[in-house]
């Protein structure tokens, strides 16, 4: 890779089948960005590499899951965004999260049987998530061995990228082949899609020469990719608005309109969370109305 950067690709048992971690050369040693899942093999993969810093872009399982074993194998210092680590602890460090998210999905119209499937699935992933306790918390503008921390909220509320000399180590903020998921979740930022659209605009303004994503090949024109993603979300916002009527619709019902009704539970979770992030952004931009009743949340046209 360019500028002496090395790519370390680790397997994922589910799609897209792989995650890229990056090794950035520096004066103190290598900086490892992201860690895959806590699968056997990460220790060996890092055995002969002098890693000084480990940076986690965001707390999703395939990025943070291997942080503790990677830190054990290398004795490196782990860094994670301040908000991202708070959410990481809340989601992966607590025993009540699966039940809370299942009941929250249920209040957004997801039938109980599907919500229970989500619960079981969330629990099954836990052994593969071994985040590093009490990392050094990062904020916008901090520097690690010459790399600047750039806050890119949206795909995760506290997502960060690293930028140096026009190279953006992008995590899941920009992906070449997949549209990064932007979902609404309980106790998260109120308008994650609004955050993401602003992060895409910021990427265009920063105009990096290329981006190194967590999945897929390097992105040669990150600003163009950001513009494509902005267009995609503008269209999907229109689709979400068109799915609303005077009668209230739940996020689940809107997800059936936007994504169809033939999805596995894990895909349904993303479809509902994604539909909700679009519905909330419509509410934030005065294009829809939200109601809360005893049954839960629903949305109507204005
Ligand atoms: Zn992610």
CSV table of C-alpha atoms and ligand atoms in Angstrom, one decimal:
chain,number,residue,atom,x,y,z
A,1,UNK,CA,0.0,0.0,0.0
A,2,UNK,CA,0.9,3.6,-0.3
A,3,UNK,CA,3.2,5.5,2.1
A,4,UNK,CA,4.4,2.3,3.7
A,5,UNK,CA,0.9,1.5,5.0
A,6,UNK,CA,0.1,-2.2,5.4
A,7,UNK,CA,-3.3,-3.8,5.2
A,8,UNK,CA,-4.2,-6.6,7.5
A,9,UNK,CA,-7.4,-8.4,6.3
A,10,UNK,CA,-9.2,-10.6,8.9
A,11,UNK,CA,-12.1,-13.0,8.2
A,12,UNK,CA,-15.8,-12.3,9.2
A,13,UNK,CA,-18.2,-15.2,9.5
A,14,UNK,CA,-21.0,-13.1,8.0
A,15,UNK,CA,-21.1,-10.7,5.0
A,16,UNK,CA,-19.0,-9.0,3.7
A,17,UNK,CA,-16.7,-11.9,4.8
A,18,UNK,CA,-13.7,-9.8,5.6
A,19,UNK,CA,-12.6,-6.6,7.4
A,20,UNK,CA,-9.5,-4.6,6.7
A,21,UNK,CA,-7.3,-3.3,9.5
A,22,UNK,CA,-4.5,-1.0,8.6
A,23,UNK,CA,-1.0,-0.7,10.0
A,24,UNK,CA,0.3,2.9,9.8
A,25,UNK,CA,4.0,3.4,10.1
A,26,UNK,CA,5.2,6.0,12.7
A,27,UNK,CA,8.1,7.1,14.8
A,28,UNK,CA,6.9,5.1,17.9
A,29,UNK,CA,6.1,1.9,16.0
A,30,UNK,CA,3.0,0.9,14.0
A,31,UNK,CA,-0.5,2.2,14.6
A,32,UNK,CA,-3.1,-0.5,14.1
A,33,UNK,CA,-6.5,0.8,13.0
A,34,UNK,CA,-9.3,-1.6,13.9
A,35,UNK,CA,-9.1,-5.1,15.1
A,36,UNK,CA,-11.7,-7.5,13.6
A,37,UNK,CA,-13.6,-9.9,15.7
A,38,UNK,CA,-12.1,-11.8,18.7
A,39,UNK,CA,-11.4,-14.9,16.5
A,40,UNK,CA,-8.4,-17.1,16.9
A,41,UNK,CA,-5.5,-15.9,14.8
A,42,UNK,CA,-5.3,-12.2,15.6
A,43,UNK,CA,-2.5,-12.8,18.1
A,44,UNK,CA,-0.5,-14.7,15.4
A,45,UNK,CA,-1.3,-12.1,12.8
A,46,UNK,CA,0.3,-9.4,15.0
A,47,UNK,CA,3.1,-11.5,16.6
A,48,UNK,CA,6.1,-10.0,14.7
A,49,UNK,CA,4.8,-6.5,14.3
A,50,UNK,CA,5.9,-3.7,16.6
A,51,UNK,CA,2.5,-2.1,17.3
A,52,UNK,CA,2.6,1.0,19.5
A,53,UNK,CA,-1.0,2.2,19.2
A,54,UNK,CA,-4.3,0.6,18.4
A,55,UNK,CA,-7.1,2.9,17.2
A,56,UNK,CA,-10.7,1.8,17.0
A,57,UNK,CA,-12.8,3.7,14.5
A,58,UNK,CA,-16.1,2.6,16.0
A,59,UNK,CA,-17.6,0.0,18.4
A,60,UNK,CA,-19.2,-2.3,15.8
A,61,UNK,CA,-18.2,-5.9,16.4
A,62,UNK,CA,-16.0,-6.3,13.4
A,63,UNK,CA,-13.9,-3.3,14.3
A,64,UNK,CA,-13.7,-3.4,18.1
A,65,UNK,CA,-14.2,-7.1,18.8
A,66,UNK,CA,-10.5,-8.0,18.7
A,67,UNK,CA,-9.2,-5.0,20.6
A,68,UNK,CA,-8.5,-6.7,23.9
A,69,UNK,CA,-6.6,-9.7,22.3
A,70,UNK,CA,-4.8,-7.4,20.0
A,71,UNK,CA,-3.7,-5.3,22.9
A,72,UNK,CA,-2.7,-8.4,24.9
A,73,UNK,CA,-0.6,-9.6,21.9
A,74,UNK,CA,1.2,-6.3,21.3
A,75,UNK,CA,1.1,-4.4,24.7
A,76,UNK,CA,0.0,-1.4,22.6
A,77,UNK,CA,-2.0,1.5,24.0
A,78,UNK,CA,-5.7,1.4,22.8
A,79,UNK,CA,-7.4,4.6,21.7
A,80,UNK,CA,-11.2,5.0,21.0
A,81,UNK,CA,-13.4,8.0,20.5
A,82,UNK,CA,-14.9,9.3,23.7
A,83,UNK,CA,-18.6,8.9,22.8
A,84,UNK,CA,-17.9,5.7,20.9
A,85,UNK,CA,-16.4,4.1,24.0
A,86,UNK,CA,-19.3,5.2,26.2
A,87,UNK,CA,-21.7,3.5,23.7
A,88,UNK,CA,-19.4,0.5,23.4
A,89,UNK,CA,-19.6,-0.1,27.2
A,90,UNK,CA,-23.4,0.5,27.1
A,91,UNK,CA,-24.0,-2.0,24.3
A,92,UNK,CA,-21.3,-4.7,24.8
A,93,UNK,CA,-20.5,-4.2,28.4
A,94,UNK,CA,-24.0,-4.5,29.9
A,95,UNK,CA,-26.2,-7.5,30.3
A,96,UNK,CA,-29.5,-5.7,29.8
A,97,UNK,CA,-28.8,-4.3,26.3
A,98,UNK,CA,-30.3,-7.2,24.2
A,99,UNK,CA,-33.5,-7.0,26.1
A,100,UNK,CA,-33.6,-3.2,25.9
A,101,UNK,CA,-33.0,-3.1,22.1
A,102,UNK,CA,-35.6,-5.9,21.6
A,103,UNK,CA,-38.2,-3.9,23.5
A,104,UNK,CA,-37.3,-0.7,21.6
A,105,UNK,CA,-37.6,-2.5,18.3
A,106,UNK,CA,-41.0,-3.8,19.5
A,107,UNK,CA,-42.1,-0.2,20.3
A,108,UNK,CA,-41.2,0.7,16.7
A,109,UNK,CA,-43.6,-1.8,15.4
A,110,UNK,CA,-41.4,-4.9,15.0
A,111,UNK,CA,-43.5,-8.0,15.7
A,112,UNK,CA,-42.5,-9.7,19.0
A,113,UNK,CA,-41.3,-12.9,17.3
A,114,UNK,CA,-38.8,-11.0,15.1
A,115,UNK,CA,-37.8,-8.8,18.1
A,116,UNK,CA,-37.0,-12.0,20.0
A,117,UNK,CA,-34.9,-13.3,17.1
A,118,UNK,CA,-32.9,-10.1,17.2
A,119,UNK,CA,-32.4,-10.6,20.9
A,120,UNK,CA,-31.1,-14.1,20.4
A,121,UNK,CA,-28.8,-13.0,17.5
A,122,UNK,CA,-27.4,-10.1,19.5
A,123,UNK,CA,-26.5,-12.4,22.4
A,124,UNK,CA,-24.9,-14.9,20.0
A,125,UNK,CA,-22.4,-12.3,18.8
A,126,UNK,CA,-21.1,-11.5,22.3
A,127,UNK,CA,-18.3,-14.0,22.6
A,128,UNK,CA,-16.6,-12.5,19.5
A,129,UNK,CA,-16.6,-9.0,21.1
A,130,UNK,CA,-13.7,-8.4,23.4
A,131,UNK,CA,-13.2,-4.7,23.5
A,132,UNK,CA,-10.4,-3.1,25.5
A,133,UNK,CA,-11.5,-1.7,28.8
A,134,UNK,CA,-10.7,1.9,29.6
A,135,UNK,CA,-8.9,3.0,26.4
A,136,UNK,CA,-7.4,6.5,25.9
A,137,UNK,CA,-10.4,8.6,24.8
A,138,UNK,CA,-10.0,10.5,21.6
A,139,UNK,CA,-11.5,13.7,20.5
A,140,UNK,CA,-11.8,15.6,17.3
A,141,UNK,CA,-8.4,17.2,16.4
A,142,UNK,CA,-6.3,14.9,18.6
A,143,UNK,CA,-3.2,13.5,17.0
A,144,UNK,CA,-1.6,10.0,17.1
A,145,UNK,CA,1.9,9.8,15.6
A,146,UNK,CA,1.1,12.5,13.1
A,147,UNK,CA,-2.4,11.3,12.2
A,148,UNK,CA,-5.3,13.7,12.9
A,149,UNK,CA,-8.5,12.4,14.4
A,150,UNK,CA,-11.5,13.5,12.3
A,151,UNK,CA,-15.0,13.0,13.8
A,152,UNK,CA,-17.3,11.4,11.3
A,153,UNK,CA,-20.5,10.6,13.1
A,154,UNK,CA,-23.3,8.8,11.3
A,155,UNK,CA,-22.5,5.2,10.7
A,156,UNK,CA,-21.8,5.1,14.4
A,157,UNK,CA,-22.5,8.1,16.6
A,158,UNK,CA,-18.9,8.4,17.7
A,159,UNK,CA,-17.2,7.2,14.5
A,160,UNK,CA,-13.7,8.6,13.9
A,161,UNK,CA,-11.4,8.5,10.9
A,162,UNK,CA,-7.6,9.3,10.8
A,163,UNK,CA,-6.2,11.8,8.3
A,164,UNK,CA,-2.7,12.6,7.2
A,165,UNK,CA,-1.2,13.9,4.0
A,166,UNK,CA,-4.5,13.4,2.1
A,167,UNK,CA,-4.9,9.8,3.2
A,168,UNK,CA,-8.2,9.1,5.1
A,169,UNK,CA,-8.3,5.9,7.1
A,170,UNK,CA,-12.0,5.6,6.9
A,171,UNK,CA,-13.4,2.7,8.9
A,172,UNK,CA,-17.0,2.3,7.8
A,173,UNK,CA,-17.5,6.0,7.2
A,174,UNK,CA,-16.9,5.5,3.4
A,175,UNK,CA,-17.2,2.2,1.7
A,176,UNK,CA,-16.7,1.6,-2.0
A,177,UNK,CA,-19.2,-1.2,-2.7
A,178,UNK,CA,-21.7,-1.0,0.2
A,179,UNK,CA,-23.7,2.0,1.4
A,180,UNK,CA,-22.6,2.3,5.0
A,181,UNK,CA,-25.6,1.6,7.3
A,182,UNK,CA,-26.9,4.6,9.2
A,183,UNK,CA,-29.4,3.5,11.8
A,184,UNK,CA,-31.3,5.0,14.7
A,185,UNK,CA,-30.8,3.2,18.0
A,186,UNK,CA,-32.0,3.7,21.6
A,187,UNK,CA,-30.0,6.2,23.6
A,188,UNK,CA,-28.1,7.3,20.5
A,189,UNK,CA,-27.7,10.6,18.8
A,190,UNK,CA,-31.2,12.0,17.8
A,191,UNK,CA,-30.6,12.5,14.1
A,192,UNK,CA,-27.9,10.1,13.0
A,193,UNK,CA,-28.7,10.6,9.3
A,194,UNK,CA,-28.3,14.3,9.7
A,195,UNK,CA,-24.9,13.7,11.3
A,196,UNK,CA,-23.9,11.4,8.5
A,197,UNK,CA,-24.9,13.8,5.7
A,198,UNK,CA,-22.8,16.5,7.5
A,199,UNK,CA,-19.9,14.1,7.8
A,200,UNK,CA,-20.1,13.4,4.0
A,201,UNK,CA,-20.2,17.1,3.3
A,202,UNK,CA,-17.1,17.5,5.5
A,203,UNK,CA,-15.4,14.7,3.6
A,204,UNK,CA,-16.0,16.6,0.4
A,205,UNK,CA,-14.5,19.7,2.0
A,206,UNK,CA,-11.5,17.9,3.3
A,207,UNK,CA,-10.9,16.4,-0.2
A,208,UNK,CA,-8.6,13.5,0.7
A,209,UNK,CA,-6.7,12.0,-2.1
A,210,UNK,CA,-7.9,8.6,-1.3
A,211,UNK,CA,-9.6,6.6,1.5
A,212,UNK,CA,-8.8,3.2,3.1
A,213,UNK,CA,-12.1,1.6,4.0
A,214,UNK,CA,-12.9,-1.2,6.5
A,215,UNK,CA,-14.3,-3.3,3.7
A,216,UNK,CA,-13.5,-3.3,0.0
A,217,UNK,CA,-10.7,-1.7,-2.0
A,218,UNK,CA,-9.2,1.8,-1.5
A,219,UNK,CA,-11.4,4.6,-2.7
A,220,UNK,CA,-9.6,6.7,-5.3
A,221,UNK,CA,-12.0,9.7,-5.2
A,222,UNK,CA,-13.5,9.9,-1.7
A,223,UNK,CA,-15.3,13.2,-2.5
A,224,UNK,CA,-17.0,11.6,-5.5
A,225,UNK,CA,-18.0,8.6,-3.3
A,226,UNK,CA,-19.4,11.0,-0.7
A,227,UNK,CA,-21.5,12.8,-3.3
A,228,UNK,CA,-22.9,9.5,-4.5
A,229,UNK,CA,-23.9,8.6,-1.0
A,230,UNK,CA,-25.5,12.0,-0.5
A,231,UNK,CA,-27.6,11.4,-3.6
A,232,UNK,CA,-28.5,7.9,-2.4
A,233,UNK,CA,-29.8,9.3,0.9
A,234,UNK,CA,-31.7,12.1,-0.7
A,235,UNK,CA,-33.5,9.5,-2.8
A,236,UNK,CA,-34.2,7.2,0.2
A,237,UNK,CA,-35.5,10.2,2.2
A,238,UNK,CA,-38.0,10.9,-0.6
A,239,UNK,CA,-38.9,7.2,-0.5
A,240,UNK,CA,-39.5,7.3,3.2
A,241,UNK,CA,-41.6,10.5,2.9
A,242,UNK,CA,-43.6,8.8,0.1
A,243,UNK,CA,-44.3,5.8,2.4
A,244,UNK,CA,-46.0,8.1,5.0
A,245,UNK,CA,-49.7,9.0,5.0
A,246,UNK,CA,-52.2,10.6,7.4
A,247,UNK,CA,-52.6,7.3,9.2
A,248,UNK,CA,-49.7,6.5,11.4
A,249,UNK,CA,-47.0,4.2,10.2
A,250,UNK,CA,-44.4,2.5,12.3
A,251,UNK,CA,-40.7,2.3,11.5
A,252,UNK,CA,-41.2,-1.4,10.8
A,253,UNK,CA,-44.0,-0.8,8.4
A,254,UNK,CA,-42.0,1.8,6.5
A,255,UNK,CA,-39.1,-0.7,6.4
A,256,UNK,CA,-41.4,-3.1,4.6
A,257,UNK,CA,-42.1,-0.5,2.0
A,258,UNK,CA,-38.5,0.5,1.6
A,259,UNK,CA,-36.7,-2.8,1.9
A,260,UNK,CA,-39.4,-5.4,1.1
A,261,UNK,CA,-40.7,-8.1,3.5
A,262,UNK,CA,-38.3,-10.9,2.7
A,263,UNK,CA,-35.4,-10.3,5.0
A,264,UNK,CA,-33.5,-12.4,7.6
A,265,UNK,CA,-33.8,-11.1,11.1
A,266,UNK,CA,-30.3,-9.5,11.1
A,267,UNK,CA,-31.1,-7.7,7.8
A,268,UNK,CA,-34.5,-6.7,9.2
A,269,UNK,CA,-32.8,-5.0,12.2
A,270,UNK,CA,-30.7,-2.9,9.9
A,271,UNK,CA,-33.7,-2.2,7.6
A,272,UNK,CA,-35.8,-0.9,10.6
A,273,UNK,CA,-32.9,1.1,12.1
A,274,UNK,CA,-32.1,2.6,8.7
A,275,UNK,CA,-35.8,3.4,8.0
A,276,UNK,CA,-36.0,5.1,11.4
A,277,UNK,CA,-32.9,7.2,10.8
A,278,UNK,CA,-34.5,8.5,7.6
A,279,UNK,CA,-37.9,9.0,9.3
A,280,UNK,CA,-36.2,11.0,12.2
A,281,UNK,CA,-34.4,13.1,9.7
A,282,UNK,CA,-37.7,13.8,7.9
A,283,UNK,CA,-39.0,14.9,11.3
A,284,UNK,CA,-35.9,17.1,12.0
A,285,UNK,CA,-36.3,18.8,8.6
A,286,UNK,CA,-40.1,19.4,9.0
A,287,UNK,CA,-41.1,16.8,6.4
A,288,UNK,CA,-42.9,14.3,8.8
A,289,UNK,CA,-44.4,14.2,12.2
A,290,UNK,CA,-43.6,11.7,15.0
A,291,UNK,CA,-46.1,10.4,17.6
A,292,UNK,CA,-45.6,8.4,20.8
A,293,UNK,CA,-48.5,6.5,22.3
A,294,UNK,CA,-48.8,3.6,24.7
A,295,UNK,CA,-48.1,1.2,21.8
A,296,UNK,CA,-45.0,3.0,20.8
A,297,UNK,CA,-43.7,5.3,18.1
A,298,UNK,CA,-45.2,6.1,14.7
A,299,UNK,CA,-44.8,8.6,11.9
A,300,UNK,CA,-47.3,10.5,9.7
A,301,UNK,CA,-47.0,12.9,6.8
A,302,UNK,CA,-47.3,16.6,7.7
B,1,LIG,ZN1,-19.6,-0.5,11.2
